[in-house]
Short mmCIF file of N, CA, C and O in Angstrom, two decimals:
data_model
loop_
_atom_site.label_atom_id
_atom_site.label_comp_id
_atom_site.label_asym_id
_atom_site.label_seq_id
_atom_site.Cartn_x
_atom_site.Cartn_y
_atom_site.Cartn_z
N UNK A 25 45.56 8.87 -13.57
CA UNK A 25 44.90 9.48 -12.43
C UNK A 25 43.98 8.45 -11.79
O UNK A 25 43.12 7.91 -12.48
N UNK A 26 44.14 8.13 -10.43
CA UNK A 26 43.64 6.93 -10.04
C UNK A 26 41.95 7.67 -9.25
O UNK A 26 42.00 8.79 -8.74
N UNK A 27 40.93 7.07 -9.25
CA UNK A 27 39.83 7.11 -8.95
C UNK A 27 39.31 6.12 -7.65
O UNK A 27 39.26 4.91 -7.82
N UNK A 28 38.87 6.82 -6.14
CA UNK A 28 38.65 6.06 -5.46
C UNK A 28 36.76 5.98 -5.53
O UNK A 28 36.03 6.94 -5.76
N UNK A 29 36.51 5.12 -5.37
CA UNK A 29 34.28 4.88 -5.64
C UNK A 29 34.24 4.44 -3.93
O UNK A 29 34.41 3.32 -3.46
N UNK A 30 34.01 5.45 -3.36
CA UNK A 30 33.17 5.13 -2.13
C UNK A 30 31.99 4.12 -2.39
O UNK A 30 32.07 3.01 -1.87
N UNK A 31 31.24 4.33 -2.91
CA UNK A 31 30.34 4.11 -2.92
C UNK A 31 29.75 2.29 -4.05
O UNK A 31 28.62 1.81 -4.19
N UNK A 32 30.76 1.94 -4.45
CA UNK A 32 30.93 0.48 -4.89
C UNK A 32 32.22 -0.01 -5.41
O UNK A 32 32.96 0.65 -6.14
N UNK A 33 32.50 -1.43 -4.91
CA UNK A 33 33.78 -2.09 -5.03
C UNK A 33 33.96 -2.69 -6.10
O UNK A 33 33.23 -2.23 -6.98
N UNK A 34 34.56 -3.44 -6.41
CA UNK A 34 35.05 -4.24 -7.30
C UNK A 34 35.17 -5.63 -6.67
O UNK A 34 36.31 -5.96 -6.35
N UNK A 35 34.07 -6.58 -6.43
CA UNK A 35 34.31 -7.65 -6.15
C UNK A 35 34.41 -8.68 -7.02
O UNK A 35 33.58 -8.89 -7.91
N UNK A 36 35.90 -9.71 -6.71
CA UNK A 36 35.54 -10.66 -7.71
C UNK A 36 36.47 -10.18 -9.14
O UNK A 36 36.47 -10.68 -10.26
N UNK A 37 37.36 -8.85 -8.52
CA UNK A 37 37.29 -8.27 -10.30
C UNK A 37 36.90 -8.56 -11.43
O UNK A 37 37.42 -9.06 -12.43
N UNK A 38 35.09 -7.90 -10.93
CA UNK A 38 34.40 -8.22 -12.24
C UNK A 38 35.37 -7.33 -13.45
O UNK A 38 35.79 -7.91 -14.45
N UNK A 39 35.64 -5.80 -13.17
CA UNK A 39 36.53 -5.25 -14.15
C UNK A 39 37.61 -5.01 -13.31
O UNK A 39 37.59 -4.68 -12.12
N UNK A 40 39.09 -5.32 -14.44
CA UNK A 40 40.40 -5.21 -14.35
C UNK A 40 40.42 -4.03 -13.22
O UNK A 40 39.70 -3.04 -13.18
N UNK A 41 41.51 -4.45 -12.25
CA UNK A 41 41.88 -3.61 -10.77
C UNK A 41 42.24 -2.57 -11.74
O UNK A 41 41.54 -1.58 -11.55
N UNK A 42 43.53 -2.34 -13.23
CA UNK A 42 43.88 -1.43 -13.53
C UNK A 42 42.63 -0.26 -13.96
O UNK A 42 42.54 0.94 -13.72
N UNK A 43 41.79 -1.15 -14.65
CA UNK A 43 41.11 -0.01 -15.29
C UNK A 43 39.91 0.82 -13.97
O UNK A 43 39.30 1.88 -14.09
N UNK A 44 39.90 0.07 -13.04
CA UNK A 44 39.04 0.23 -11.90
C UNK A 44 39.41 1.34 -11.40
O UNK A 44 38.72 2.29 -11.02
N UNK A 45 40.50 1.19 -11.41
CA UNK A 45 41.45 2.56 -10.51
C UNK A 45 41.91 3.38 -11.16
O UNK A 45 42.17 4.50 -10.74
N UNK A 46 42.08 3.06 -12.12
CA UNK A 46 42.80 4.24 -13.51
C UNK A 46 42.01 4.98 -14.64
O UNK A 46 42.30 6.06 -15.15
N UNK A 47 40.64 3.94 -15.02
CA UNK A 47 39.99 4.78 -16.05
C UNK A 47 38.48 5.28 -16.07
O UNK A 47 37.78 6.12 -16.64
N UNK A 48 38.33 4.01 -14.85
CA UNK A 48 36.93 4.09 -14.94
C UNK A 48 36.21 4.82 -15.08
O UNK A 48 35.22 4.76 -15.82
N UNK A 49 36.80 6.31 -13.89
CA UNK A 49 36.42 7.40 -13.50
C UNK A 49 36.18 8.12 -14.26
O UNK A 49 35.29 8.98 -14.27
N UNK A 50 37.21 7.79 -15.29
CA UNK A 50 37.65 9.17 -16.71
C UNK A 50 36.32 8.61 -17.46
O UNK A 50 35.53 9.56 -17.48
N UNK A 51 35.71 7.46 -18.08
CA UNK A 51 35.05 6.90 -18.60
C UNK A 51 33.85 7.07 -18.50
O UNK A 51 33.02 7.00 -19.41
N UNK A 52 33.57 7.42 -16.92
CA UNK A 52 31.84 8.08 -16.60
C UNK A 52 32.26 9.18 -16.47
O UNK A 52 31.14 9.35 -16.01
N UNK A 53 32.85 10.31 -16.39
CA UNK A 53 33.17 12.05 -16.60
C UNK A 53 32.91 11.93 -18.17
O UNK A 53 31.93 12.60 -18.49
N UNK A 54 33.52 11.25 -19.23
CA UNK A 54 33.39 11.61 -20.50
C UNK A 54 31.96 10.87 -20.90
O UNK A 54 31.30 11.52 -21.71
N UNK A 55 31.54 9.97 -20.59
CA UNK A 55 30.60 9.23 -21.35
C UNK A 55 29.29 8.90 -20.41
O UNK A 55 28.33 8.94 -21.18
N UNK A 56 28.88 8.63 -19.23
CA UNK A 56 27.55 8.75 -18.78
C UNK A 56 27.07 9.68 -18.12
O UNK A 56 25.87 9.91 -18.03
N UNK A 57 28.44 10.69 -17.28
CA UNK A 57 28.24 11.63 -16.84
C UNK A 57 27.91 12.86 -17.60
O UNK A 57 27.13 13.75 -17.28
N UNK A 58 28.60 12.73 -18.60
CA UNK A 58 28.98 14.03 -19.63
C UNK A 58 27.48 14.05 -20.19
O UNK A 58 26.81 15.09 -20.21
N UNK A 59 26.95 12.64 -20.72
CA UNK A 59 25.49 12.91 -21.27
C UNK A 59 24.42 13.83 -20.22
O UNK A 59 23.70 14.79 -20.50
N UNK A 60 24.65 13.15 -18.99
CA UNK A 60 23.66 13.81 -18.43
C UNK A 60 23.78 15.46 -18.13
O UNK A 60 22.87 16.27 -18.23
N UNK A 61 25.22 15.73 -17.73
CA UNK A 61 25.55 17.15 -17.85
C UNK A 61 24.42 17.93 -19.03
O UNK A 61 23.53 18.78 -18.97
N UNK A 62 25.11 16.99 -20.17
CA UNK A 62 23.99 17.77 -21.38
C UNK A 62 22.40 17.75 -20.98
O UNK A 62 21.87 18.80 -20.60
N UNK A 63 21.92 16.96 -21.05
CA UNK A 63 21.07 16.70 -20.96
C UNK A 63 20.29 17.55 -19.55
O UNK A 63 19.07 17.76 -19.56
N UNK A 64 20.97 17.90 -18.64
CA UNK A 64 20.44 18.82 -17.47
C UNK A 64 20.61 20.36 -18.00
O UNK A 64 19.77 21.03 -17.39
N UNK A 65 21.11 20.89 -18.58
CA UNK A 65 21.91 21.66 -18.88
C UNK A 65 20.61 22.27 -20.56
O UNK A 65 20.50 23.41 -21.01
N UNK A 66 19.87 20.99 -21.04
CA UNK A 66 19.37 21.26 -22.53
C UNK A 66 17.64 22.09 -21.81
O UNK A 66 16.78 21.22 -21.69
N UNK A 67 17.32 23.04 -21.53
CA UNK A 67 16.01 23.36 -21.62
C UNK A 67 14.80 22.53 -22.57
O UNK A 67 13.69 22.10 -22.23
N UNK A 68 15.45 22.50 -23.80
CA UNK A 68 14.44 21.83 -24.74
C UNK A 68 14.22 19.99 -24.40
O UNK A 68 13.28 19.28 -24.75
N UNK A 69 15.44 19.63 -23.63
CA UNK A 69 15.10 18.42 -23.38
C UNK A 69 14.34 17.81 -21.70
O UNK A 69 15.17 17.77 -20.80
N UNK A 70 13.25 17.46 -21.39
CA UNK A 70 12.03 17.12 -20.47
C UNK A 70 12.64 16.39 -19.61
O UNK A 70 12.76 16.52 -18.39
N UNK A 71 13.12 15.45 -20.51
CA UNK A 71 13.94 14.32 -19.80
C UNK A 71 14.49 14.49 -18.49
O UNK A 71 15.34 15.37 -18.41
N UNK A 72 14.13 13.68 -17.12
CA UNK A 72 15.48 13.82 -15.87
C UNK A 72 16.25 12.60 -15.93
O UNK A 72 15.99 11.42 -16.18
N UNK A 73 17.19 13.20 -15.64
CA UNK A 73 18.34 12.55 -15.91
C UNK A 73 18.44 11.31 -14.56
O UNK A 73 17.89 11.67 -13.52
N UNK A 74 19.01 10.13 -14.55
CA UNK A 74 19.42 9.09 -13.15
C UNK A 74 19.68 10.13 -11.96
O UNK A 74 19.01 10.02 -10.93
N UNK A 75 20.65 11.12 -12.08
CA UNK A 75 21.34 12.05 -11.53
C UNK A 75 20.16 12.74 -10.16
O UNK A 75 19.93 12.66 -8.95
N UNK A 76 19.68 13.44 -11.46
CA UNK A 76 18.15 14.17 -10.93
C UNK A 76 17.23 13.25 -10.37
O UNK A 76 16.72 13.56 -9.29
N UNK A 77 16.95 12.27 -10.85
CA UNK A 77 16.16 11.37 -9.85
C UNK A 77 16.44 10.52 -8.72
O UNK A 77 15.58 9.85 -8.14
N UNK A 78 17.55 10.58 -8.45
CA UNK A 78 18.09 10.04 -7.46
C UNK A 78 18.06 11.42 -6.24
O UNK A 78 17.49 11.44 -5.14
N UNK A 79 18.60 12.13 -6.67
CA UNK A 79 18.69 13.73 -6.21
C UNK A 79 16.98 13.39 -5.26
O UNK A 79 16.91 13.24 -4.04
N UNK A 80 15.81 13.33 -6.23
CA UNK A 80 14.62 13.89 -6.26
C UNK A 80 14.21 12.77 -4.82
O UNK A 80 13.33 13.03 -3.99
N UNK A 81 15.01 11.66 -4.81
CA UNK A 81 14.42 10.48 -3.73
C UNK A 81 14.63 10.63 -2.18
O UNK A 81 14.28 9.88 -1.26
N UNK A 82 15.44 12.08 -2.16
CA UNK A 82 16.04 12.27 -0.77
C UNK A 82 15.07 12.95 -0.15
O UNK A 82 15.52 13.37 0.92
N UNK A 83 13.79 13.31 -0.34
CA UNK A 83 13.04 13.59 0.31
C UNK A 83 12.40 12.41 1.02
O UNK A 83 12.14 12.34 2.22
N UNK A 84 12.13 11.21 -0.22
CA UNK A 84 11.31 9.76 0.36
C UNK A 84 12.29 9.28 1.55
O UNK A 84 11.75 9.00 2.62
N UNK A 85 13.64 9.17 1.45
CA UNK A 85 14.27 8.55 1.90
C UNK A 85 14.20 9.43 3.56
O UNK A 85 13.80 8.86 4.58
N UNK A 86 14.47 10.23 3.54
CA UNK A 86 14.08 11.72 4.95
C UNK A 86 13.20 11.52 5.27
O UNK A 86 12.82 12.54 5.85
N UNK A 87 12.01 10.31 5.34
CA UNK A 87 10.95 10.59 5.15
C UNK A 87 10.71 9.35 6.55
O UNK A 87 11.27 8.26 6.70
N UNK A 88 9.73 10.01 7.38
CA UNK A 88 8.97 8.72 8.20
C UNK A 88 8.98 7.37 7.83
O UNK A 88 9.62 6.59 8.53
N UNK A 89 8.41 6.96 6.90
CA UNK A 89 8.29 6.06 6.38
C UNK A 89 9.10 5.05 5.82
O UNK A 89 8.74 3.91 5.55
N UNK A 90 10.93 5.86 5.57
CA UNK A 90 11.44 5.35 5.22
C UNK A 90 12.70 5.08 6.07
O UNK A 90 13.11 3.97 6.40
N UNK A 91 13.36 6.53 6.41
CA UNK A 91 14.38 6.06 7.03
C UNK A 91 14.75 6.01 8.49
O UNK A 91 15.77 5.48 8.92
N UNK A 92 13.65 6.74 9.34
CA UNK A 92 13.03 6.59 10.21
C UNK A 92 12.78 5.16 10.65
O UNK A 92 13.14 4.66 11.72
N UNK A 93 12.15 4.63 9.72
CA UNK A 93 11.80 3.02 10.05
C UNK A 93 12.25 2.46 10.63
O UNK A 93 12.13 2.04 11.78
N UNK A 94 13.38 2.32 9.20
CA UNK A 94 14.70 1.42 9.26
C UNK A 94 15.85 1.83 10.27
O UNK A 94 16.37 0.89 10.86
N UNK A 95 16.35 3.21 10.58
CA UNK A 95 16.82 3.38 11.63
C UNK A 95 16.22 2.71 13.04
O UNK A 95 16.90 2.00 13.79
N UNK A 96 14.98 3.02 13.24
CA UNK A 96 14.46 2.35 14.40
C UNK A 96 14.19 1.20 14.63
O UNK A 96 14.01 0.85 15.80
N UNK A 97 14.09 0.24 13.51
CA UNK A 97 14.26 -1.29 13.62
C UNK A 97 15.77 -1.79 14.02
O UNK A 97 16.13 -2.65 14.82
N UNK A 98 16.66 -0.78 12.99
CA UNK A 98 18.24 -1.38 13.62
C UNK A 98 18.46 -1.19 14.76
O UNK A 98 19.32 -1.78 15.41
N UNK A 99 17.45 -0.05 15.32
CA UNK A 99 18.09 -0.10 16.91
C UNK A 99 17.55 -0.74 17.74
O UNK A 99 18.23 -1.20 18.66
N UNK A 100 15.76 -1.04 17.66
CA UNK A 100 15.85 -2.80 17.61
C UNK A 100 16.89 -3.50 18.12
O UNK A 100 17.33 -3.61 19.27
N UNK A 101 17.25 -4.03 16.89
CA UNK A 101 18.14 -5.70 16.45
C UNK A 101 19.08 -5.02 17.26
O UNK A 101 18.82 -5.58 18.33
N UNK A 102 20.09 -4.13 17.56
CA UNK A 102 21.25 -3.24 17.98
C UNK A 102 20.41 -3.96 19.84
O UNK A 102 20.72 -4.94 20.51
N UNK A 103 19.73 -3.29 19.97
CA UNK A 103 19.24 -3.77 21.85
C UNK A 103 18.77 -5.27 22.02
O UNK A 103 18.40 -5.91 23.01
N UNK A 104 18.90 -5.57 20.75
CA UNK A 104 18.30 -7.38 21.26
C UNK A 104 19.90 -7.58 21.40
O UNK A 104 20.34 -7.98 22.48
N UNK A 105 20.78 -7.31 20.34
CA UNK A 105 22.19 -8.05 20.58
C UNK A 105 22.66 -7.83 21.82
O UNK A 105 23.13 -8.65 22.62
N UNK A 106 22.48 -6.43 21.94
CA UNK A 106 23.35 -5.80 23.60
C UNK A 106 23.10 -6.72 24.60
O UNK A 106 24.04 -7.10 25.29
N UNK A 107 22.04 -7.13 24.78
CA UNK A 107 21.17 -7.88 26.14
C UNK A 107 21.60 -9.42 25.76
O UNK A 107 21.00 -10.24 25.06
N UNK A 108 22.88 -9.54 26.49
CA UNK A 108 23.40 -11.47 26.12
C UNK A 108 22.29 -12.53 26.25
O UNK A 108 22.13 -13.56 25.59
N UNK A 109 21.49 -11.98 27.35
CA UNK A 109 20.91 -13.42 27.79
C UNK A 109 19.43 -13.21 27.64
O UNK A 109 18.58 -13.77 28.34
N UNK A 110 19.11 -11.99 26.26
CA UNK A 110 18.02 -12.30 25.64
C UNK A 110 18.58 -13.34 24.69
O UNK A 110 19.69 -13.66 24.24
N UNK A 111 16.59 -13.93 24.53
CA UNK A 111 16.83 -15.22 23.10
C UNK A 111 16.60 -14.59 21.70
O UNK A 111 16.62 -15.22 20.64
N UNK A 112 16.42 -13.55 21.82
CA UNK A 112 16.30 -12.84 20.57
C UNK A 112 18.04 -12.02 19.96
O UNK A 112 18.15 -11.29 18.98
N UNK A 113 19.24 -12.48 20.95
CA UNK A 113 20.34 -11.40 20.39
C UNK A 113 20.51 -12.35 19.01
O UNK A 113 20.54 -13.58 19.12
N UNK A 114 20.61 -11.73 17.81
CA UNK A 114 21.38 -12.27 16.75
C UNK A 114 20.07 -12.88 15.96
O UNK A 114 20.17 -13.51 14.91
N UNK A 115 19.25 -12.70 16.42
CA UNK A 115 18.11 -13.07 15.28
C UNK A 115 17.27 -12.28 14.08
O UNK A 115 16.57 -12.76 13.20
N UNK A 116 17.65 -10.71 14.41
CA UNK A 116 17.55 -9.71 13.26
C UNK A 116 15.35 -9.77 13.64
O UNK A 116 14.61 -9.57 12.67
N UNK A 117 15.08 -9.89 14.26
CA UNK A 117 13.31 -10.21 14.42
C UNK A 117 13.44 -8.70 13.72
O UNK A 117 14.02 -8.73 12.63
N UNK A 118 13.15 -7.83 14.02
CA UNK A 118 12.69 -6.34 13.60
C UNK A 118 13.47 -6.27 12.48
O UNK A 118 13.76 -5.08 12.55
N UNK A 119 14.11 -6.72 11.36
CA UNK A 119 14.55 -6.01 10.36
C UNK A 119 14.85 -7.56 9.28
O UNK A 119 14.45 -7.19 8.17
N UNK A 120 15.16 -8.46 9.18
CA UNK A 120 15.24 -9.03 8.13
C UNK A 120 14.73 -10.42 8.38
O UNK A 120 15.07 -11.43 7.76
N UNK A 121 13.84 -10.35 9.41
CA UNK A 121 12.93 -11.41 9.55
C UNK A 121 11.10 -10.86 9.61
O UNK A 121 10.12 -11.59 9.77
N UNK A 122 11.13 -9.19 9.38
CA UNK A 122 9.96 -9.08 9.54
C UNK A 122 9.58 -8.28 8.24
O UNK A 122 10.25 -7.53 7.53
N UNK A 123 8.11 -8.73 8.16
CA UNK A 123 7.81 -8.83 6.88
C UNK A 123 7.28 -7.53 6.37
O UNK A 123 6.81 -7.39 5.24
N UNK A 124 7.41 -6.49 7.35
CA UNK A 124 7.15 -5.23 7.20
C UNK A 124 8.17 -4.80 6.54
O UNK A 124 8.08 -4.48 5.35
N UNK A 125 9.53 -4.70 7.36
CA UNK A 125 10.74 -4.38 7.12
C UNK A 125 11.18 -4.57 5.96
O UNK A 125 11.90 -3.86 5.26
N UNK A 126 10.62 -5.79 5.73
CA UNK A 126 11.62 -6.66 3.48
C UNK A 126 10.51 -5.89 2.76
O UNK A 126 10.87 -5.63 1.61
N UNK A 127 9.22 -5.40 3.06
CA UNK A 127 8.28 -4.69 2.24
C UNK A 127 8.78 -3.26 1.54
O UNK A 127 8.85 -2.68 0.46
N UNK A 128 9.09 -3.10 3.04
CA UNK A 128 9.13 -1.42 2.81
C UNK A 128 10.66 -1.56 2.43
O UNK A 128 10.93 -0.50 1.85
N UNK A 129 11.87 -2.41 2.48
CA UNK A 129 12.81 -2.35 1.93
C UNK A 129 13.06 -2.65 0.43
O UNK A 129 13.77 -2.23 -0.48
N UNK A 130 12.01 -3.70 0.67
CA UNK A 130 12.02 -3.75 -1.90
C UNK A 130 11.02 -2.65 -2.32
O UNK A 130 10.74 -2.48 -3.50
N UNK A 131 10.47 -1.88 -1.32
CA UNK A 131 9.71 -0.80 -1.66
C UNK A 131 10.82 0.24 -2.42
O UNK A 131 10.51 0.82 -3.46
N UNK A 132 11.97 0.38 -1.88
CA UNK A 132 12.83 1.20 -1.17
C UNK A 132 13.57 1.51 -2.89
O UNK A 132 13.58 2.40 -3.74
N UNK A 133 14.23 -0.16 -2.63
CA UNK A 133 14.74 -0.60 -3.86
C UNK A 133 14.67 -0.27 -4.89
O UNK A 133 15.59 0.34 -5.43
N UNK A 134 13.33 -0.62 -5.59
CA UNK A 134 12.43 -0.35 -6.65
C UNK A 134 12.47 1.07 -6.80
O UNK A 134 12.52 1.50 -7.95
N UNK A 135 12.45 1.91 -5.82
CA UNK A 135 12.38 3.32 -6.17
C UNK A 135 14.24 3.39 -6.78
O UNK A 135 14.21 3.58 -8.00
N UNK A 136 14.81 3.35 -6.58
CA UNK A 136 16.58 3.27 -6.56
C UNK A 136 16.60 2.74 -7.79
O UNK A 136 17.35 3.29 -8.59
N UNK A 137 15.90 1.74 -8.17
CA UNK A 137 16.56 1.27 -9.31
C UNK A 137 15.80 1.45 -10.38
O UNK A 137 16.24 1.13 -11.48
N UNK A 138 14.23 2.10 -10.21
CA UNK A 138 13.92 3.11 -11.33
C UNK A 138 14.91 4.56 -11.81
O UNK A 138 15.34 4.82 -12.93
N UNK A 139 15.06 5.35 -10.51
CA UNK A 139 15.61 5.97 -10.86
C UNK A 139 16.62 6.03 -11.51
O UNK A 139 17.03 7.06 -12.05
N UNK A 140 17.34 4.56 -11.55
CA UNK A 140 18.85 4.30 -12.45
C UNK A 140 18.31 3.64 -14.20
O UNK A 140 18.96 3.43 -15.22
N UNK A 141 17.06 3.51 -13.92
CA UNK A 141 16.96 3.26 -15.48
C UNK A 141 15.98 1.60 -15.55
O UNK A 141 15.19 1.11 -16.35
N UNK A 142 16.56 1.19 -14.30
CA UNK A 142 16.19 -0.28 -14.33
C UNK A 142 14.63 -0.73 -13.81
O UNK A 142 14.45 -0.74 -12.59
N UNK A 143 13.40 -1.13 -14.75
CA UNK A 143 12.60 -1.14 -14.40
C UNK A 143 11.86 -2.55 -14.74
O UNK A 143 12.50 -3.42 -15.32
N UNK A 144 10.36 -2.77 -14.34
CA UNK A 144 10.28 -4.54 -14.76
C UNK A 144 10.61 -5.07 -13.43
O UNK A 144 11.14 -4.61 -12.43
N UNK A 145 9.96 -6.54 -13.87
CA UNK A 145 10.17 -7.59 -12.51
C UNK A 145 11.80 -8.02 -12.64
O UNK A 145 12.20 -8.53 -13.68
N UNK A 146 12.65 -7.77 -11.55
CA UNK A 146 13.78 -8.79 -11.71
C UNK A 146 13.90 -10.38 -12.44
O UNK A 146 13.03 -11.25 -12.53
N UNK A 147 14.92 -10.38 -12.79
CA UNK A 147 14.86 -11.61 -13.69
C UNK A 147 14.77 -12.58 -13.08
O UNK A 147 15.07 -12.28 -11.92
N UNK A 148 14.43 -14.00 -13.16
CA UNK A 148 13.70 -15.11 -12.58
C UNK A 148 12.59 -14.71 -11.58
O UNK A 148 12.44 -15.36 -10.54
N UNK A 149 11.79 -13.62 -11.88
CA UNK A 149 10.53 -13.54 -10.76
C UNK A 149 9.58 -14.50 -11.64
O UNK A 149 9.61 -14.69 -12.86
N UNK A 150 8.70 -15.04 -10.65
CA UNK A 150 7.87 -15.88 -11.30
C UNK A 150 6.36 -15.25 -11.27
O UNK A 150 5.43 -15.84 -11.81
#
């Protein structure tokens, strides 16, 4: 039974195209998914699950501050490109040259990748 992941590729086949498409799927239904099933499912256990906290971020993300922002900076960079014979088409000024924008975007991050488990400075931060 083949499994399509909207939501991440396989670049590079870090893992085998077969098992990518054929097991993977079965592999998180039985084994990371299935835990958390339990685990949402256990009253006695406190614990939220990646699942649930990701769930819990769609308010931040709905949120002024967040996606609001960033929508309105892309449309920004989106009207500098439109306008040819501005000097700003293709320079990204409002979104990955401004220092608001990379703030509130590793802000963003950090929330995403607590919720997956992953916490701590990335590796080689100095």
């Amino acid at each position: 039974m083949s499994t399509d992941f909207d939501s991440f590729s396989n670049r590079g086949e870090y893992l085998s195209a077969h098992y990518f498409a054929e097991q993977l799927g079965q592999d998180l239904k039985k084994g990371t998914f299935g835990t958390w099933t339990v685990r949402e499912s256990d009253e006695k256990d406190p614990r939220l699950t990646p699942r649930e906290m990701l769930r819990a971020l769609r308010g931040t993300y709905l949120s002024e501050e967040y996606r609001n922002f960033f929508a309105e900076r892309a449309k920004l960079d989106a009207e500098d490109d439109a306008d040819e014979n501005s000097a700003d088409a293709g320079a990204r000024l409002n979104t990955y040259y401004d220092g608001d924008w990379r703030e509130r975007l590793s802000a963003w991050h950090d929330k995403v990748l607590a919720a997956l488990g992953f916490t701590g400075a990335p590796s080689g931060a100095g």
